[in-house]
Short mmCIF file of C-alpha atoms in Angstrom, two decimals:
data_model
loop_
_atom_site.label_atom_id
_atom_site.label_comp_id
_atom_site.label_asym_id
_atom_site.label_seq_id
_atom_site.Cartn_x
_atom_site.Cartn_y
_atom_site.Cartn_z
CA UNK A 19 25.20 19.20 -34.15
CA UNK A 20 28.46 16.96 -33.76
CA UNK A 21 28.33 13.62 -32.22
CA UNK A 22 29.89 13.46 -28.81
CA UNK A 23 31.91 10.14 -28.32
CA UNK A 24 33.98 9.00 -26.02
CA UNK A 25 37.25 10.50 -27.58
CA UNK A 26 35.53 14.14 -27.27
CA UNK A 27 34.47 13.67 -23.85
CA UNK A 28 38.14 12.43 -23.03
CA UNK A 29 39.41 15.49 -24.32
CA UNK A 30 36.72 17.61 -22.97
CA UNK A 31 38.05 15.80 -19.37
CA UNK A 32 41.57 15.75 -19.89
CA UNK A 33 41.62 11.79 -19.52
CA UNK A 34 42.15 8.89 -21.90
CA UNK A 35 39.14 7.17 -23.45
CA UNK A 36 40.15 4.14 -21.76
CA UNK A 37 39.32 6.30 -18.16
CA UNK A 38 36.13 7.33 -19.43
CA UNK A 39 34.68 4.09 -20.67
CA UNK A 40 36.03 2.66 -17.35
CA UNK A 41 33.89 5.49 -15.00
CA UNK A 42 30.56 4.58 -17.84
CA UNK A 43 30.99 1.07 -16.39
CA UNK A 44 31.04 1.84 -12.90
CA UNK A 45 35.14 0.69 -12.62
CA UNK A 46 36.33 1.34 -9.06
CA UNK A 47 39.49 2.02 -10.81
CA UNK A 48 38.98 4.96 -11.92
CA UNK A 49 38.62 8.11 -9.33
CA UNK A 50 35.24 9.47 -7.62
CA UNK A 51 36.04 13.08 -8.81
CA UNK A 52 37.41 11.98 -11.55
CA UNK A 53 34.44 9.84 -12.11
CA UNK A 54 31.98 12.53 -11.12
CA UNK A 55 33.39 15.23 -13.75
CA UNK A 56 33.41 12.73 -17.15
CA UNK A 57 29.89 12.18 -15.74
CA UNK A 58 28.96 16.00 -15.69
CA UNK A 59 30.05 16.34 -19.33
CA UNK A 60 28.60 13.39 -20.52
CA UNK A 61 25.03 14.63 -19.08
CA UNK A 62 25.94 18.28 -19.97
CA UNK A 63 26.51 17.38 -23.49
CA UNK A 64 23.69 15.20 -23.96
CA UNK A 65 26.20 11.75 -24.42
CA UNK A 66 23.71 8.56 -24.46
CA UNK A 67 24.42 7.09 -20.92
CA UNK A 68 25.05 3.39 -21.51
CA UNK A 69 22.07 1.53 -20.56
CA UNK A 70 22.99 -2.32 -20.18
CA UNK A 71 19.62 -3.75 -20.16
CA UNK A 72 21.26 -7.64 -20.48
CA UNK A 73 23.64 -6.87 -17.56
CA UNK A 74 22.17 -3.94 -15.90
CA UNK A 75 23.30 -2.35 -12.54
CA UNK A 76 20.84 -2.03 -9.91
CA UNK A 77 21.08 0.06 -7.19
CA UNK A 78 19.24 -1.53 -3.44
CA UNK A 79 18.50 1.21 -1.19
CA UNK A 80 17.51 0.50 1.98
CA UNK A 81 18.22 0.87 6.04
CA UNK A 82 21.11 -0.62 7.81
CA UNK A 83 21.19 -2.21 11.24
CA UNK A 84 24.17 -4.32 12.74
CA UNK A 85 22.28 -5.79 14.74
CA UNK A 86 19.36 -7.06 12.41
CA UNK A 87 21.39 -10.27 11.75
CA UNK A 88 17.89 -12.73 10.67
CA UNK A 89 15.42 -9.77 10.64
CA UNK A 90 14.04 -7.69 7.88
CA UNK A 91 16.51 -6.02 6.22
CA UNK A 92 19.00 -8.97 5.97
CA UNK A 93 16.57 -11.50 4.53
CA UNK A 94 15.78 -8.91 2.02
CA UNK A 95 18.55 -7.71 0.94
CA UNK A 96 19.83 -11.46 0.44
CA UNK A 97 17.15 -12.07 -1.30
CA UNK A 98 17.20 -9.39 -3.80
CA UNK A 99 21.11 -9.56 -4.41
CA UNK A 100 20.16 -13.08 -5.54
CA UNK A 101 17.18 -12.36 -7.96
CA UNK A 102 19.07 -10.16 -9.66
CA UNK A 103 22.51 -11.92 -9.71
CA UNK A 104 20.33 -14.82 -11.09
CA UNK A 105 19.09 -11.93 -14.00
CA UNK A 106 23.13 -11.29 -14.68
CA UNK A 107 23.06 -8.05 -12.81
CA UNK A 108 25.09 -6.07 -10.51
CA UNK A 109 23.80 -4.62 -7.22
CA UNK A 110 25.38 -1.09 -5.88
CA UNK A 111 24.08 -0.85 -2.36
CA UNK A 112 22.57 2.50 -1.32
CA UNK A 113 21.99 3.86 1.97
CA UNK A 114 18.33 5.58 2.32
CA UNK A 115 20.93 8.65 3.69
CA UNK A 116 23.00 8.71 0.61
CA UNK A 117 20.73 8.95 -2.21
CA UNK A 118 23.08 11.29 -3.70
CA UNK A 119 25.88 8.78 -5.22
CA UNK A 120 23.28 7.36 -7.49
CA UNK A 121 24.70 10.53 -9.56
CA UNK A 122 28.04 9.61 -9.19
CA UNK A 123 27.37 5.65 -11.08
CA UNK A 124 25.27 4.02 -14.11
CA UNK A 125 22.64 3.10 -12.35
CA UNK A 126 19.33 1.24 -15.09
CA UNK A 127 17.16 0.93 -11.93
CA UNK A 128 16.39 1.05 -8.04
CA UNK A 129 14.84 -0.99 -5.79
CA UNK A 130 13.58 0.57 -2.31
CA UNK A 131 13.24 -1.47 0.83
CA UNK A 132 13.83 0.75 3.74
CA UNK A 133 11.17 1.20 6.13
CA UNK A 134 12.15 5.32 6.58
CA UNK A 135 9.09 7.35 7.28
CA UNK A 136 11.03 9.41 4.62
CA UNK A 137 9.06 9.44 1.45
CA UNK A 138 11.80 8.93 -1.81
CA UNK A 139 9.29 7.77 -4.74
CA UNK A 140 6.97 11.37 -4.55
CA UNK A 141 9.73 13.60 -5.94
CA UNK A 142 11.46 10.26 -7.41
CA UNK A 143 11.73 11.19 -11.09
CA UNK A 144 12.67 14.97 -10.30
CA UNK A 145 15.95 14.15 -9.28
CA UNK A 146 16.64 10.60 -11.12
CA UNK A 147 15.47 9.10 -14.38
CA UNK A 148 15.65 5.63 -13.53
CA UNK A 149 12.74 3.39 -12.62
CA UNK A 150 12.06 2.41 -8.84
CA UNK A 151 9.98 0.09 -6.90
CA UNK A 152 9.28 -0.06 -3.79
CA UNK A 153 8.95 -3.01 -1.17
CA UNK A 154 6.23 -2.47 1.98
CA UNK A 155 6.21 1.29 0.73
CA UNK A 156 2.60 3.46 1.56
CA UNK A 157 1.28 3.23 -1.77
CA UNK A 158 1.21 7.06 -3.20
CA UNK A 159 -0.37 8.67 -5.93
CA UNK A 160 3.23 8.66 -8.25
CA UNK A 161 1.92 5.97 -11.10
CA UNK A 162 5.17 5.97 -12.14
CA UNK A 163 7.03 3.94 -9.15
CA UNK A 164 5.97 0.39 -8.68
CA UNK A 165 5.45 -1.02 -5.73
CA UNK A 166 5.22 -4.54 -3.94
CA UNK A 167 3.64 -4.74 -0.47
CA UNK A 168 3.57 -8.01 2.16
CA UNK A 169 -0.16 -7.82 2.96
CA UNK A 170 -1.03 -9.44 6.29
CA UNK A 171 -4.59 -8.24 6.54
CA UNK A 172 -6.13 -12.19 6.17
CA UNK A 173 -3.22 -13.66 8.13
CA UNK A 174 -3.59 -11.42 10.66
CA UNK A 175 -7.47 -11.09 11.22
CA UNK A 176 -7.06 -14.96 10.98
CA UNK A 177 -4.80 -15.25 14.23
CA UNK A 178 -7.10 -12.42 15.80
CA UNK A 179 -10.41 -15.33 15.37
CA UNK A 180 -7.85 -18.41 16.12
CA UNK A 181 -7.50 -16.33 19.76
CA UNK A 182 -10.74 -15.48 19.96
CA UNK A 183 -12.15 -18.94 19.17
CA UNK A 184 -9.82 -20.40 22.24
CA UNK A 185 -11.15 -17.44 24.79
CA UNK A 186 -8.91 -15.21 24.18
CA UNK A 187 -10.58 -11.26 24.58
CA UNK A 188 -7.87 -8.50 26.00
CA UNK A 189 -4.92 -9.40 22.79
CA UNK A 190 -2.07 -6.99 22.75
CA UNK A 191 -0.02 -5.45 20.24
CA UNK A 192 3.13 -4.23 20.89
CA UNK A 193 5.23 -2.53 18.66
CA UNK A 194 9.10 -1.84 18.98
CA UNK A 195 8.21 1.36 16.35
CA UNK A 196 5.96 4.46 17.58
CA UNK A 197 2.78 4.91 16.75
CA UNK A 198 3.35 7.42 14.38
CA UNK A 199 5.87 5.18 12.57
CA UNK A 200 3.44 2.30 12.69
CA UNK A 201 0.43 4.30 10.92
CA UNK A 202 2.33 4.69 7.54
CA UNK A 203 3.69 1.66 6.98
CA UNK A 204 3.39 0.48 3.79
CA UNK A 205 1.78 -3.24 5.51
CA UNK A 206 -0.51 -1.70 7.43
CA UNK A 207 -0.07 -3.69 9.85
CA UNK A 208 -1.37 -1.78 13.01
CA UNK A 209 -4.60 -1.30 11.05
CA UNK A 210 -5.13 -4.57 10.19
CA UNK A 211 -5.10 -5.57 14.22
CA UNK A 212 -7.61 -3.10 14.93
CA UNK A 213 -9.99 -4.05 12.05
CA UNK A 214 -9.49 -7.74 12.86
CA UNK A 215 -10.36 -6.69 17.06
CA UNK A 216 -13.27 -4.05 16.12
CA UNK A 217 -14.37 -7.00 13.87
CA UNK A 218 -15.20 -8.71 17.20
CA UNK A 219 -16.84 -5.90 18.62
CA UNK A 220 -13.94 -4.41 20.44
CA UNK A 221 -13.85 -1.03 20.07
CA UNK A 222 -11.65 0.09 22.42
CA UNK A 223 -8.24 -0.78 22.07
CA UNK A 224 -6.03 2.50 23.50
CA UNK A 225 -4.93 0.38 26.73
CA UNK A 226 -4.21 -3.12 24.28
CA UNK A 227 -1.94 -1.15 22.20
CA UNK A 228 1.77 -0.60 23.06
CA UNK A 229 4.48 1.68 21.54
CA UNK A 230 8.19 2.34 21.88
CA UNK A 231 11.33 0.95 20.89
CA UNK A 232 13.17 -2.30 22.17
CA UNK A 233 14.71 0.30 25.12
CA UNK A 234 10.95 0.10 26.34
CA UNK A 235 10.04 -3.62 24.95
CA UNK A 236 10.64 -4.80 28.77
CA UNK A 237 8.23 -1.92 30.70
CA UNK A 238 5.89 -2.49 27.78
CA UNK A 239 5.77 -5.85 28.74
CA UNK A 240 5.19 -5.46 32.29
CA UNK A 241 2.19 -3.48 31.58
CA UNK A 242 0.67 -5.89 29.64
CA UNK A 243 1.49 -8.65 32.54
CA UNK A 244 -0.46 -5.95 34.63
CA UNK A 245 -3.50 -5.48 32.90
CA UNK A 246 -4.34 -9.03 32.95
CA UNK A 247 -3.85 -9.20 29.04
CA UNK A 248 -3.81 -12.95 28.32
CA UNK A 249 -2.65 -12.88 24.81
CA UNK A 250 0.24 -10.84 22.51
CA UNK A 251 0.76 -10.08 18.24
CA UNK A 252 4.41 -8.67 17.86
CA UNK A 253 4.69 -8.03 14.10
CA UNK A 254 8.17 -7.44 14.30
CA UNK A 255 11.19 -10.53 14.31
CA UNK A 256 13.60 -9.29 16.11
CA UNK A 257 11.30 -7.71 18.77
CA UNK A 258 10.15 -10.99 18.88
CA UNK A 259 13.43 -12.42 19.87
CA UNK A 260 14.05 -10.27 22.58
CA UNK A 261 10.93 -10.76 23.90
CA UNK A 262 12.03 -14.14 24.57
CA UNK A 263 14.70 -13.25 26.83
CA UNK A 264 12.57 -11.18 28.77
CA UNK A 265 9.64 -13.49 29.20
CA UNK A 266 12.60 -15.99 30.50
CA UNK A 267 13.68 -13.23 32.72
CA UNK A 268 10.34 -12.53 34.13
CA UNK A 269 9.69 -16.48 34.30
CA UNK A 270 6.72 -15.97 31.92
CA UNK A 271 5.02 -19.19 30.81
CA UNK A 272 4.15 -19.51 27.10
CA UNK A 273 1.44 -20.18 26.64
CA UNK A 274 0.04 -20.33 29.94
CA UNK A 275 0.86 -16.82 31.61
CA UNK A 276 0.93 -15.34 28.17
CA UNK A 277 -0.47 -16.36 24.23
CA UNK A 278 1.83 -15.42 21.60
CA UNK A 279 1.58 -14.62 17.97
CA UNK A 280 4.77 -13.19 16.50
CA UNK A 281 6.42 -12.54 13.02
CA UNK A 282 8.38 -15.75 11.79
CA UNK A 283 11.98 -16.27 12.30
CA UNK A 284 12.61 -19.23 10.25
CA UNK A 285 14.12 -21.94 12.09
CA UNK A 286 14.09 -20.13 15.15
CA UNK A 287 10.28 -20.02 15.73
CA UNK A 288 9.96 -23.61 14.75
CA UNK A 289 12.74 -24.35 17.66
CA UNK A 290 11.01 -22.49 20.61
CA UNK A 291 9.68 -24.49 23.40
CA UNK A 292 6.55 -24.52 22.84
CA UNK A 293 7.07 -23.59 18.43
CA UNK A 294 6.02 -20.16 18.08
CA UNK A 295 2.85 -19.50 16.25
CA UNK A 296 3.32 -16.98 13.79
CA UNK A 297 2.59 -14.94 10.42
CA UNK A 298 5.14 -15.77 7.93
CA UNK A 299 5.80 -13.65 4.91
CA UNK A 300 6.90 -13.96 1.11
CA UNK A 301 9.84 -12.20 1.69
CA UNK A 302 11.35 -14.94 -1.30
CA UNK A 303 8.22 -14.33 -3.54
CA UNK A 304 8.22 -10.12 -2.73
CA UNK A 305 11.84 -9.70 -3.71
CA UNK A 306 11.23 -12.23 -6.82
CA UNK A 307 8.11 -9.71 -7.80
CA UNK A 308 10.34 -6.60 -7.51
CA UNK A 309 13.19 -7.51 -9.12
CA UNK A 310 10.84 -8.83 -11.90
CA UNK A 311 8.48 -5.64 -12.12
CA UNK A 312 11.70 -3.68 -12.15
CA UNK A 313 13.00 -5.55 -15.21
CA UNK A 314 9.68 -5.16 -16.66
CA UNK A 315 9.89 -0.84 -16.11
CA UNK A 316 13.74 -0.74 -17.74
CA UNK A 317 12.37 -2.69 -21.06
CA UNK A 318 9.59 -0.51 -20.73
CA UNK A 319 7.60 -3.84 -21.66
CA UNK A 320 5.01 -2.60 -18.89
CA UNK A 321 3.87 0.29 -16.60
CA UNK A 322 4.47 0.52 -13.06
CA UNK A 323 1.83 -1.15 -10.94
CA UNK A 324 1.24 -2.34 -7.47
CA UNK A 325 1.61 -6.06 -6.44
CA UNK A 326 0.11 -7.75 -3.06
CA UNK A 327 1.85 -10.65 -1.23
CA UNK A 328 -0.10 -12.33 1.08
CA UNK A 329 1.43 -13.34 4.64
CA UNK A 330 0.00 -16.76 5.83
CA UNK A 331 -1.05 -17.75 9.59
CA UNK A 332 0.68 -20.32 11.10
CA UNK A 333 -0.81 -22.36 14.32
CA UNK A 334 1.44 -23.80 16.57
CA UNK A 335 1.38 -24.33 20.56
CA UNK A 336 2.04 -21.02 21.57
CA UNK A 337 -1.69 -20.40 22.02
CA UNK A 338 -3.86 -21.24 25.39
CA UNK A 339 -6.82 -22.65 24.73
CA UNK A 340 -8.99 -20.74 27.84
CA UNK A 341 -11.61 -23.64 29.27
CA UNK A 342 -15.06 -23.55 29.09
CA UNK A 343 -15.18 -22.45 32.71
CA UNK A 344 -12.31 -20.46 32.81
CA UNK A 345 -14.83 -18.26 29.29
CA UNK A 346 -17.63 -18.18 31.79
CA UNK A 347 -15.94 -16.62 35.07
CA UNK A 348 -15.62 -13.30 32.83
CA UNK A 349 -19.57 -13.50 31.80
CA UNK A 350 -21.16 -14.47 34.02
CA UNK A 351 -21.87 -13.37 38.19
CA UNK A 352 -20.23 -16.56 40.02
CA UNK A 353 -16.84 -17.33 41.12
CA UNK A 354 -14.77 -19.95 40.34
CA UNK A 355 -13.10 -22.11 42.67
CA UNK A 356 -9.83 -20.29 42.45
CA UNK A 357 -11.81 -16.91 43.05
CA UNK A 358 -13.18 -18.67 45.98
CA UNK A 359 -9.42 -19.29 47.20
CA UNK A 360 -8.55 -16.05 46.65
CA UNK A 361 -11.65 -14.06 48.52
CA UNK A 362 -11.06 -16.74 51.57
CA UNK A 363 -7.05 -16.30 52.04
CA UNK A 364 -7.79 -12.50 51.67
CA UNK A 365 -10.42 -12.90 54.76
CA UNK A 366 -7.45 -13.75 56.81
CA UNK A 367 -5.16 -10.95 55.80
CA UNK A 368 -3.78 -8.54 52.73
CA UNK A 369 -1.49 -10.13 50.82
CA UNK A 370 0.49 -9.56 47.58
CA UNK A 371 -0.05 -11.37 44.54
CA UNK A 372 3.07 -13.38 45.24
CA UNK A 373 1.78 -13.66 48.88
CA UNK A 374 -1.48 -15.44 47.48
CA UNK A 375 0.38 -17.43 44.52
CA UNK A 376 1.93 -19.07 47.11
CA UNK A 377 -1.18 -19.50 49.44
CA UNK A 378 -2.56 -21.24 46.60
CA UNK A 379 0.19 -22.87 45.03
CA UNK A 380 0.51 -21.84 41.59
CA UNK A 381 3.21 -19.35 40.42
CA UNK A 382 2.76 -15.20 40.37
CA UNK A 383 2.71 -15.10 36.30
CA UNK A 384 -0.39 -18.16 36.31
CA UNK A 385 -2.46 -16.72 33.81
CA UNK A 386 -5.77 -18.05 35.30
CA UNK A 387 -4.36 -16.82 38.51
CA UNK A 388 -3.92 -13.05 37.73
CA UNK A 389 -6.97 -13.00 35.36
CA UNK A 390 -9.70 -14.48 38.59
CA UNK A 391 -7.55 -11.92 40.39
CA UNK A 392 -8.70 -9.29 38.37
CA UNK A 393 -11.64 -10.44 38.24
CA UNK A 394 -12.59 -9.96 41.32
CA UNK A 395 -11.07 -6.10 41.36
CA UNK A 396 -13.11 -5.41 38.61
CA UNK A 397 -16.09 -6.83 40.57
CA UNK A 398 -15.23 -4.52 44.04
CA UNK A 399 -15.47 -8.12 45.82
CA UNK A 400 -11.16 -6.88 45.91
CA UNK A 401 -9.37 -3.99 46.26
CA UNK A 402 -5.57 -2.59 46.26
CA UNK A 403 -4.52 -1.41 49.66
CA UNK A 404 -2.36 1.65 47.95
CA UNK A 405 -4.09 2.45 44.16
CA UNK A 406 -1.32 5.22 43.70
CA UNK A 407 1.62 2.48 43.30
CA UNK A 408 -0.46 -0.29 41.34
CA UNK A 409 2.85 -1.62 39.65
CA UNK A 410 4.56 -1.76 43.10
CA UNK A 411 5.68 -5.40 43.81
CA UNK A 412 4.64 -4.68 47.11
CA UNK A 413 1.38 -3.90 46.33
CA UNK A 414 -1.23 -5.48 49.05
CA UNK A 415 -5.08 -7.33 48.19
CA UNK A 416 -7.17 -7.08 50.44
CA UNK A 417 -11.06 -7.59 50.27
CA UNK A 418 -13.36 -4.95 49.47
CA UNK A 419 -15.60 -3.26 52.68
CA UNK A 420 -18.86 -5.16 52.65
CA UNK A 421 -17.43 -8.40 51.11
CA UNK A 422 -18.66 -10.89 53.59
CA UNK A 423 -16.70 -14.30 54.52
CA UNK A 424 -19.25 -16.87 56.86
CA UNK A 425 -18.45 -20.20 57.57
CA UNK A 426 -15.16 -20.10 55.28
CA UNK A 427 -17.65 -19.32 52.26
CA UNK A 428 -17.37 -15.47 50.63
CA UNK A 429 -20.09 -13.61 49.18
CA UNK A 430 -20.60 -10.82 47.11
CA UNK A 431 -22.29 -7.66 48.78
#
């Protein structure tokens, strides 16, 4: 069998040689259909695709948001352009969409951040014959795509115990992704929040749990204002950031109304008044491991393996630290003062819960407030004068039939 060069293929193509060593090298001089035929012939006649392992061109496939300007996808992709620039390489980026124009370059590898629920690496080496890894990827059972994941299982079951230590019981999580979306993630995050809660005996969790997209971020978080939740884990950044604008809106005090634990935004976290507590990830070290266990695959030095980064728990002052008493109004049978407060303004009429904020003087959002509040509807010592509109800001208290106020003092029935 005859050697196919460059000067046959040229022929074969009706082009110069110069053309066709110009499309092997990825030139955006030369034409895509032009381009795309020398590249047919070369594969059709079995030509030795030039594989520049010293200055090899990697293709970064991942999802594209304009408006994730400090969130997921920018850090990483900044971070992996400048791994492998530091390596000497190129980077062709790749819409998750377009998976097709890795056929129409030289491609010596791929690295795959998107968070699409679409699956790429199972079929991976069907269609292409270049190594992959995946970032934050489910793990599958294709041994032959590596993978890196950010694992917050410790750094999240240790913010679950720092809120638990400080009195913390009903914590939220609230997703800007569905549920669906959340439960193959490659972090596992959603999981890890249960495990951490169930590891506390809370079992459970269907009404802590909240779904959506940012479109519902701001009902999600009236719910959770609702159902006297005093604490919140948003494992997303940019969520996290417009949650911020809506807890201004809603004149939500951190950490007083409301204990936060969100994903780190550097700098911006840090900068929140009170500093954000927060898991922070190795986005740096996780795009330093792919790029290197990609390298690794094209030299065929090593197989493809899986490699953990662990995210780290940060404590700052964006978590309440519930009082002694405040722990033993939910255990135990007697009121607090401001329960007290509450049962005797409600002996004089039904009020709203801005009605009785300002009877007491504290604001409608007080955490301590709305939690003795429903307190006391979960003992029937309270009830809600119309239960079909319980989200209604006109919704009335009033005391419970049988709930018996003498001399200024209320008792239970």
């Amino acid at each position: 069998m005859k050697k196919i060069t460059v000067r046959k293929i040229a022929a074969m193509a009706g082009v110069s040689p110069a053309t066709v060593s110009r499309a092997l090298n990825n030139s955006p001089l030369v034409e895509v259909q032009t381009r795309n035929t020398i590249l047919e012939i070369a594969r059709e006649t079995g030509f030795s695709l030039p594989h520049d392992l010293k200055n090899p061109t990697i293709a970064v496939i991942g999802d594209f948001f304009p408006g994730d300007i400090i969130g997921y996808y920018s850090s990483f992709f900044s971070l992996i352009y400048t791994e492998i620039a530091r390596r000497g390489g190129h980077v062709e980026l790749v819409s998750v969409q377009d998976l097709n124009l890795l056929n129409d370059r030289i491609i010596q590898g791929a690295i795959n951040y998107s968070t699409s629920q679409f699956d790429i690496s199972t079929r991976w080496y069907n269609t292409f014959s270049i190594p992959l890894v995946n970032i934050n990827q489910a793990v599958n059972s294709n041994k032959e795509v590596g993978f890196v994941i950010i694992d917050t299982q410790a750094a999240t079951r240790e913010a679950i115990d720092c809120l638990w230590r400080r009195g913390h019981r009903r914590i939220a999580f609230l997703s800007s992704e569905t549920r669906q979306a959340e439960s193959i993630k490659g972090s596992r995050r959603m999981f890890h929040y249960k495990s951490a809660m169930h590891s506390h005996g809370i079992k459970e969790l269907d009404e802590l749990m909240f779904f959506g997209s940012d479109d519902t971020l701001e009902k999600n978080l009236l719910c959770i204002l609702a159902r006297n939740i005093t604490a919140v884990l948003v494992p997303n950044e940019m969520s996290s950031i417009r949650l911020e604008i809506l807890l201004h809106k809603h004149h939500v005090r951190v950490p007083e109304t409301l204990s936060i634990v969100s994903w780190e935004c550097p700098i911006v976290s840090e900068a929140l008044h009170p500093p954000r507590s927060t898991i922070s990830h190795g986005y740096q070290e996780a795009a330093r491991e792919a790029v290197s266990l990609l390298y690794e695959m094209m030299h065929r030095k090593l197989p493809a393996r899986t490699i953990f980064i662990p995210s780290k728990f940060i404590d700052r002052k964006s978590i309440f630290d519930i009082s002694a008493s405040e722990k033993a109004s939910v255990t135990t049978p007697g009121k607090t003062m401001i329960q007290k407060k509450i049962l005797s303004a409600l002996s004089e009429r039904p009020m709203s819960r801005r009605e009785l904020a300002t009877h007491l003087g504290v604001a409608p959002e007080n955490g301590n407030f709305r939690k003795c509040l429903g307190i006391l509807v979960k003992k029937h010592l309270v009830t809600l004068e119309n239960s079909a509109a319980i989200h209604s800001r006109k919704q009335r208290y009033l005391l419970e039939d049988g709930t018996i106020c003498e001399n200024g003092c209320v008792e239970e029935k």
